[in-house]
Short mmCIF file of C-alpha atoms and ligand atoms in Angstrom, two decimals:
data_model
loop_
_atom_site.label_atom_id
_atom_site.label_comp_id
_atom_site.label_asym_id
_atom_site.label_seq_id
_atom_site.Cartn_x
_atom_site.Cartn_y
_atom_site.Cartn_z
CA MET C 1 103.20 137.58 120.06
CA VAL C 2 100.28 139.68 121.35
CA GLY C 3 98.06 138.30 118.56
CA LEU C 4 99.18 134.75 119.32
CA LYS C 5 98.39 135.15 123.02
CA THR C 6 94.89 136.43 122.10
CA LEU C 7 94.35 133.49 119.73
CA PHE C 8 95.34 130.96 122.44
CA ALA C 9 93.07 132.67 124.98
CA ARG C 10 90.15 132.57 122.54
CA GLN C 11 90.64 128.96 121.44
CA LEU C 12 91.58 127.58 124.87
CA PRO C 13 88.99 129.25 127.12
CA LYS C 14 89.65 126.88 130.05
CA MET C 15 93.28 128.08 130.32
CA PRO C 16 93.78 131.03 132.69
CA ARG C 17 94.64 134.12 130.63
CA ASP C 18 97.54 135.22 132.82
CA TYR C 19 99.07 131.75 132.51
CA ILE C 20 98.91 132.01 128.69
CA VAL C 21 100.48 135.50 128.78
CA ARG C 22 103.24 134.29 131.12
CA LEU C 23 104.22 131.35 128.95
CA VAL C 24 103.97 133.05 125.54
CA PHE C 25 106.21 135.91 126.73
CA ASP C 26 108.57 133.66 128.66
CA ARG C 27 112.00 133.53 126.96
CA ARG C 28 112.35 129.80 127.60
CA HIS C 29 109.28 129.15 125.45
CA THR C 30 109.37 129.10 121.65
CA SER C 31 106.34 130.02 119.58
CA LEU C 32 105.67 129.41 115.93
CA ALA C 33 102.77 131.00 114.09
CA ILE C 34 101.34 130.86 110.58
CA LEU C 35 100.39 134.37 109.49
CA ASP C 36 97.93 135.45 106.86
CA ASP C 37 99.97 136.30 103.74
CA ARG C 38 98.52 139.86 103.68
CA VAL C 39 100.56 140.62 106.82
CA ASP C 40 103.64 142.75 106.16
CA LEU C 41 105.86 142.52 109.22
CA GLU C 42 108.22 145.14 107.74
CA ASP C 43 105.43 147.72 107.71
CA PRO C 44 106.19 150.21 110.56
CA ASP C 45 102.45 150.88 111.04
CA TYR C 46 101.66 147.18 111.54
CA ARG C 47 100.29 146.67 115.06
CA GLY C 48 99.39 142.98 114.87
CA GLY C 49 96.24 141.23 115.99
CA ASP C 50 94.94 137.70 116.30
CA GLU C 51 92.87 138.17 113.11
CA ASP C 52 96.16 138.02 111.15
CA ILE C 53 97.19 134.76 112.74
CA ILE C 54 95.98 131.48 111.26
CA GLY C 55 97.39 129.29 114.02
CA GLY C 56 100.25 128.80 116.42
CA ILE C 57 102.10 126.46 118.74
CA CYS C 58 104.00 127.41 121.87
CA TYR C 59 106.44 124.94 123.41
CA ARG C 60 109.25 124.75 125.91
CA ALA C 61 112.34 122.74 125.03
CA TYR C 62 114.44 120.93 127.62
CA PRO C 63 117.64 120.52 125.55
CA ASP C 64 119.53 118.50 128.21
CA MET C 65 116.73 115.93 128.32
CA LYS C 66 116.16 116.15 124.54
CA PHE C 67 112.44 116.70 124.79
CA ALA C 68 109.97 119.56 124.55
CA GLU C 69 106.56 120.17 126.06
CA ILE C 70 103.87 121.69 123.87
CA ALA C 71 101.99 124.15 126.06
CA PHE C 72 99.46 125.56 123.58
CA CYS C 73 98.37 124.65 120.10
CA ALA C 74 95.49 126.37 118.32
CA VAL C 75 94.16 127.33 114.89
CA SER C 76 91.73 130.23 114.52
CA ALA C 77 88.07 129.17 114.27
CA ASN C 78 87.59 130.07 110.60
CA HIS C 79 90.71 128.19 109.50
CA GLN C 80 90.19 124.91 111.37
CA VAL C 81 90.07 121.50 109.64
CA LYS C 82 91.79 122.90 106.53
CA GLY C 83 95.16 121.30 107.21
CA TYR C 84 96.80 124.24 109.03
CA GLY C 85 97.05 122.29 112.31
CA THR C 86 99.03 119.55 110.52
CA LYS C 87 101.22 122.09 108.72
CA LEU C 88 101.98 123.83 112.02
CA MET C 89 102.88 120.59 113.80
CA ASN C 90 105.15 119.51 110.93
CA LEU C 91 106.97 122.87 110.98
CA VAL C 92 107.43 122.64 114.75
CA LYS C 93 108.72 119.05 114.44
CA ALA C 94 111.19 120.10 111.70
CA HIS C 95 112.45 122.94 113.90
CA ALA C 96 112.70 120.70 116.97
CA ALA C 97 114.56 117.99 115.01
CA LYS C 98 117.26 120.60 114.19
CA GLU C 99 117.59 121.29 117.92
CA ARG C 100 118.05 117.51 118.50
CA ILE C 101 114.74 117.18 120.35
CA GLU C 102 113.71 113.51 120.42
CA TYR C 103 110.25 113.69 121.96
CA PHE C 104 107.31 116.05 122.18
CA ILE C 105 105.07 115.72 125.20
CA THR C 106 101.77 117.49 125.66
CA TYR C 107 98.70 117.45 127.83
CA ALA C 108 96.08 117.17 125.12
CA ASP C 109 92.66 118.64 125.67
CA ASN C 110 90.23 115.71 125.52
CA TYR C 111 88.50 117.22 122.46
CA ALA C 112 91.83 117.43 120.62
CA ILE C 113 93.09 113.85 121.24
CA GLY C 114 91.99 112.82 117.70
CA TYR C 115 94.03 115.65 116.17
CA PHE C 116 97.15 114.76 118.18
CA LYS C 117 96.80 111.08 117.26
CA LYS C 118 96.78 112.06 113.60
CA GLN C 119 100.01 113.99 114.19
CA GLY C 120 101.74 110.82 115.47
CA PHE C 121 101.12 111.36 119.20
CA SER C 122 100.27 108.38 121.39
CA LYS C 123 98.86 108.02 124.89
CA SER C 124 101.61 105.59 125.90
CA ILE C 125 104.68 107.48 127.04
CA SER C 126 107.84 105.62 126.04
CA MET C 127 110.35 108.28 127.12
CA PRO C 128 112.00 107.23 130.42
CA LYS C 129 110.18 108.96 133.30
CA MET C 130 113.41 110.26 134.84
CA ARG C 131 113.87 112.50 131.79
CA TYR C 132 110.67 114.49 132.32
CA GLN C 133 109.76 113.90 135.99
CA GLY C 134 109.65 117.18 137.89
CA LEU C 135 109.97 119.22 134.70
CA ILE C 136 106.39 119.11 133.44
CA LYS C 137 103.28 119.74 135.46
CA ASP C 138 100.13 117.60 135.64
CA TYR C 139 96.98 119.25 134.26
CA ASP C 140 93.43 118.25 135.13
CA GLY C 141 91.23 117.45 132.16
CA GLY C 142 94.17 116.76 129.86
CA THR C 143 95.64 113.50 128.59
CA PRO C 144 99.44 113.15 128.46
CA MET C 145 100.56 112.25 124.94
CA GLU C 146 103.95 111.74 123.35
CA CYS C 147 105.37 111.92 119.84
CA TYR C 148 108.79 110.64 118.79
CA ILE C 149 110.62 112.98 116.41
CA HIS C 150 112.43 110.75 113.96
CA PRO C 151 115.79 112.33 113.08
CA SER C 152 115.79 111.00 109.51
CA VAL C 153 112.31 112.26 108.59
CA ASP C 154 112.09 115.59 106.79
CA TYR C 155 108.88 116.87 108.38
CA LYS C 156 108.68 119.78 105.94
CA ARG C 157 108.24 117.31 103.07
CA THR C 158 105.90 114.72 104.63
CA ASN C 159 103.31 115.11 101.85
CA GLU C 160 105.88 114.36 99.13
CA MET C 161 107.29 111.50 101.20
CA ILE C 162 103.86 109.89 101.66
CA ALA C 163 103.01 110.41 97.96
CA ALA C 164 106.31 108.71 96.96
CA GLN C 165 105.66 105.78 99.32
CA ARG C 166 102.10 105.42 98.01
CA LYS C 167 103.35 105.44 94.41
CA PHE C 168 106.00 102.83 95.24
CA LEU C 169 103.41 100.54 96.88
CA LEU C 170 100.92 100.92 94.02
CA ASP C 171 103.69 100.18 91.49
CA GLN C 172 104.57 96.99 93.38
CA VAL C 173 100.89 95.93 93.55
CA ARG C 174 100.49 96.67 89.83
CA LYS C 175 103.43 94.40 88.99
CA LYS C 176 101.51 91.42 90.46
CA SER C 177 97.91 92.46 89.95
CA ARG C 178 95.97 92.11 86.70
CA SER C 179 92.97 94.14 87.86
CA HIS C 180 93.95 96.99 85.51
CA VAL C 181 93.73 94.70 82.40
CA SER C 182 90.37 95.23 80.72
CA TYR C 183 88.82 92.87 78.18
CA PRO C 184 86.50 93.75 75.31
CA PRO C 185 82.77 93.52 76.11
CA LEU C 186 80.94 90.26 75.36
CA VAL C 187 78.99 91.02 72.18
CA ALA C 188 77.34 87.67 71.47
CA PHE C 189 78.49 85.34 74.19
CA LYS C 190 78.01 81.74 73.13
CA PRO C 191 80.50 79.50 74.85
CA ASP C 192 81.07 76.03 73.48
CA LEU C 193 79.38 73.79 76.06
CA ALA C 194 79.71 70.54 74.10
CA GLY C 195 80.38 67.64 76.46
CA VAL C 196 79.56 69.68 79.58
CA SER C 197 77.03 68.05 81.90
CA ARG C 198 73.90 70.03 82.80
CA SER C 199 74.92 70.40 86.42
CA ASN C 200 78.28 71.93 85.43
CA GLU C 201 76.84 74.27 82.79
CA GLY C 202 76.72 77.40 85.00
CA ALA C 203 80.34 77.02 86.06
CA ALA C 204 81.47 76.26 82.46
CA ARG C 205 79.73 79.43 81.20
CA ALA C 206 81.40 81.55 83.88
CA MET C 207 84.77 79.93 83.13
CA ALA C 208 84.45 80.79 79.43
CA ILE C 209 84.17 84.54 80.14
CA PRO C 210 87.48 86.12 79.03
CA GLY C 211 89.52 87.18 82.05
CA VAL C 212 87.97 84.75 84.59
CA ALA C 213 90.67 82.07 84.17
CA GLN C 214 93.37 84.77 83.92
CA ALA C 215 92.19 86.17 87.28
CA GLY C 216 93.04 82.81 88.86
CA TRP C 217 89.60 81.13 89.01
CA THR C 218 89.44 77.39 88.38
CA MET C 219 86.56 75.16 87.39
CA ALA C 220 86.65 73.63 90.90
CA ASP C 221 86.20 77.12 92.50
CA LEU C 222 83.26 77.89 90.25
CA LEU C 223 81.64 74.52 90.83
CA LEU C 224 81.87 75.14 94.57
CA ALA C 225 80.19 78.51 94.11
CA THR C 226 77.50 77.52 91.58
CA GLY C 227 77.11 73.77 91.00
CA PRO C 228 75.60 70.88 92.93
CA GLN C 229 78.57 70.95 95.30
CA LYS C 230 77.20 74.24 96.57
CA ASP C 231 73.90 72.49 97.49
CA ALA C 232 75.78 69.61 99.09
CA GLU C 233 77.86 72.08 101.09
CA ARG C 234 74.69 73.94 102.15
CA GLN C 235 73.03 70.66 103.23
CA LYS C 236 76.11 69.69 105.23
CA ASN C 237 76.12 73.04 107.02
CA GLN C 238 72.37 72.78 107.69
CA ILE C 239 72.75 69.33 109.29
CA LYS C 240 75.66 70.55 111.38
CA SER C 241 73.69 73.57 112.57
CA ASP C 242 70.60 71.38 113.41
CA MET C 243 72.76 68.95 115.37
CA LEU C 244 74.43 71.77 117.27
CA THR C 245 70.98 73.16 118.18
CA ILE C 246 69.92 69.74 119.55
CA LEU C 247 73.16 69.42 121.49
CA ARG C 248 72.70 72.91 122.96
CA LYS C 249 69.14 72.08 124.02
CA ILE C 250 70.30 68.87 125.67
CA ASP C 251 73.07 70.75 127.43
CA GLU C 252 70.57 73.29 128.78
CA GLN C 253 68.43 70.58 130.45
CA GLN C 254 68.31 70.64 134.21
CA PHE C 255 69.48 67.01 134.52
CA ALA C 256 72.18 67.15 131.85
CA TRP C 257 74.89 68.21 134.29
CA PRO C 258 76.47 64.72 134.68
CA PHE C 259 77.34 64.81 130.95
CA ARG C 260 78.94 68.24 130.79
CA GLU C 261 82.35 67.06 132.03
CA PRO C 262 83.88 63.84 130.63
CA VAL C 263 83.86 60.90 133.07
CA ASP C 264 87.03 58.85 133.45
CA THR C 265 86.02 55.37 132.20
CA THR C 266 88.97 53.77 133.98
CA ASP C 267 87.34 54.81 137.27
CA VAL C 268 83.75 53.95 136.25
CA LYS C 269 83.99 50.84 134.11
CA ASP C 270 80.30 50.46 133.11
CA TYR C 271 79.81 54.19 132.58
CA LEU C 272 79.40 54.09 128.78
CA ASN C 273 76.46 51.61 128.96
CA VAL C 274 74.65 53.66 131.63
CA ARG C 275 75.30 56.94 129.79
CA ILE C 276 73.74 55.73 126.57
CA LEU C 277 70.59 54.77 128.44
CA ILE C 278 70.29 58.16 130.21
CA TYR C 279 71.03 60.07 127.02
CA HIS C 280 68.31 58.14 125.28
CA LEU C 281 65.85 59.07 128.05
CA ILE C 282 66.74 62.77 127.84
CA CYS C 283 66.37 62.82 124.03
CA ASN C 284 62.97 61.20 124.39
CA ALA C 285 61.96 63.78 126.97
CA ILE C 286 62.97 66.61 124.61
CA PHE C 287 61.16 65.01 121.70
CA TRP C 288 57.90 64.72 123.65
CA ALA C 289 58.22 68.17 125.27
N1 ACO T 1 89.26 115.88 117.07
C1 ACO T 1 89.52 114.86 116.21
N2 ACO T 1 90.14 115.03 115.01
C2 ACO T 1 90.50 116.29 114.68
C3 ACO T 1 90.26 117.40 115.52
C4 ACO T 1 89.62 117.15 116.78
N3 ACO T 1 89.36 118.14 117.63
N4 ACO T 1 90.71 118.51 114.90
C5 ACO T 1 91.23 118.11 113.72
N5 ACO T 1 91.10 116.78 113.60
C6 ACO T 1 91.56 115.95 112.50
C7 ACO T 1 91.09 116.47 111.15
O1 ACO T 1 89.84 115.93 110.79
C8 ACO T 1 92.19 116.00 110.22
O2 ACO T 1 91.98 114.63 109.88
P1 ACO T 1 92.38 114.09 108.40
O3 ACO T 1 93.88 114.31 108.27
O4 ACO T 1 91.99 112.64 108.45
O5 ACO T 1 91.59 114.92 107.45
C9 ACO T 1 93.45 116.06 111.10
O6 ACO T 1 92.99 116.03 112.45
C10 ACO T 1 94.26 117.30 110.87
O7 ACO T 1 93.41 118.41 110.86
P2 ACO T 1 93.89 119.88 110.59
O8 ACO T 1 92.93 120.55 109.64
O9 ACO T 1 95.32 119.90 110.22
O10 ACO T 1 93.69 120.50 112.06
P3 ACO T 1 93.19 121.96 112.45
O11 ACO T 1 93.78 122.99 111.56
O12 ACO T 1 91.71 121.98 112.60
O13 ACO T 1 93.82 122.12 113.92
C11 ACO T 1 93.33 122.01 116.27
C12 ACO T 1 93.48 121.23 114.96
C13 ACO T 1 94.66 122.71 116.60
C14 ACO T 1 93.04 121.03 117.41
C15 ACO T 1 92.20 123.05 116.08
O14 ACO T 1 91.00 122.37 115.80
C16 ACO T 1 91.96 123.95 117.27
O15 ACO T 1 92.58 124.98 117.38
N6 ACO T 1 91.05 123.58 118.19
C17 ACO T 1 90.69 124.39 119.32
C18 ACO T 1 91.84 124.52 120.31
C19 ACO T 1 92.33 123.17 120.80
O16 ACO T 1 91.55 122.31 121.19
N7 ACO T 1 93.69 123.02 120.83
C20 ACO T 1 94.34 121.85 121.36
C21 ACO T 1 94.31 121.93 122.83
S1 ACO T 1 95.50 120.88 123.61
C22 ACO T 1 96.91 121.81 123.71
O17 ACO T 1 96.92 122.93 123.32
C23 ACO T 1 98.16 121.17 124.26
#
């Protein structure tokens, strides 16, 4: 406990030391630590020190309200970003789930928000306010975050659970996908192009490659991507883009405002004739500008 208090003080320098001591040694708080495996707690000469502690979490449970507040969470500097923080959190969640805790709440240090998010914490608090109001204090410089402890999740076996889910998903994908089927290399590739027009030759060659048709490609897809249709499509897009540029330029003109909103032709009967004339004048002005 002394080592844990020293670790928290070192890793959370903004926290007042006496506050850390008070909470770690408070009987209503529970602490969990991961110790270096060289530590022998049965050894009568063992005095303990923070150098033996890899990381720890200290929390206070409110059993009536079925939630707990994490007060401190830290991993020693030379063991950070090696997965110990995740291991610690999972062990604490497993322990809390046994005590029927439904939510963890914490004031996350702004630098540690990313870590808490990866442990399933979120900034939106879904637990009804009446359950925690008056029980937890507000801290400056911290962001309140919450994590729901799912009763049916075995947090000690999350790695196996995720690996099993990943395997299941990949198996399902493999049942449908053919991306794992490999075809022999093309030694001398000479497709039979008899009767194929010159403009369709590229698409016909691609279609003849073993595996292309099996992957779901059709001649129409390939023609769109390679043949004259591709040029036609490009031309169509070019014309559309040119016309849009002209329209935008017209719209930007100082005197184009009467055309920006449609005019009700039931109110202004001869509007269409007048409009065509004015439009013509504006286009001329742009052309000569
Ligand atoms: N910001 C963003 N992401 C982080 C951070 C961080 N500060 N720390 C770890 N992560 C990410 C890791 O990259 C990793 O991502 P991955 O799963 O995609 O690879 C994931 O979180 C888990 O990392 P772990 O290796 O399990 O975390 P670690 O052992 O480093 O412990 C901890 C994280 C406790 C925040 C540690 O860095 C630390 O002690 N920091 C200093 C003290 C601190 O800030 N404590 C929290 C204060 S708030 C409070 O106590 C209530």
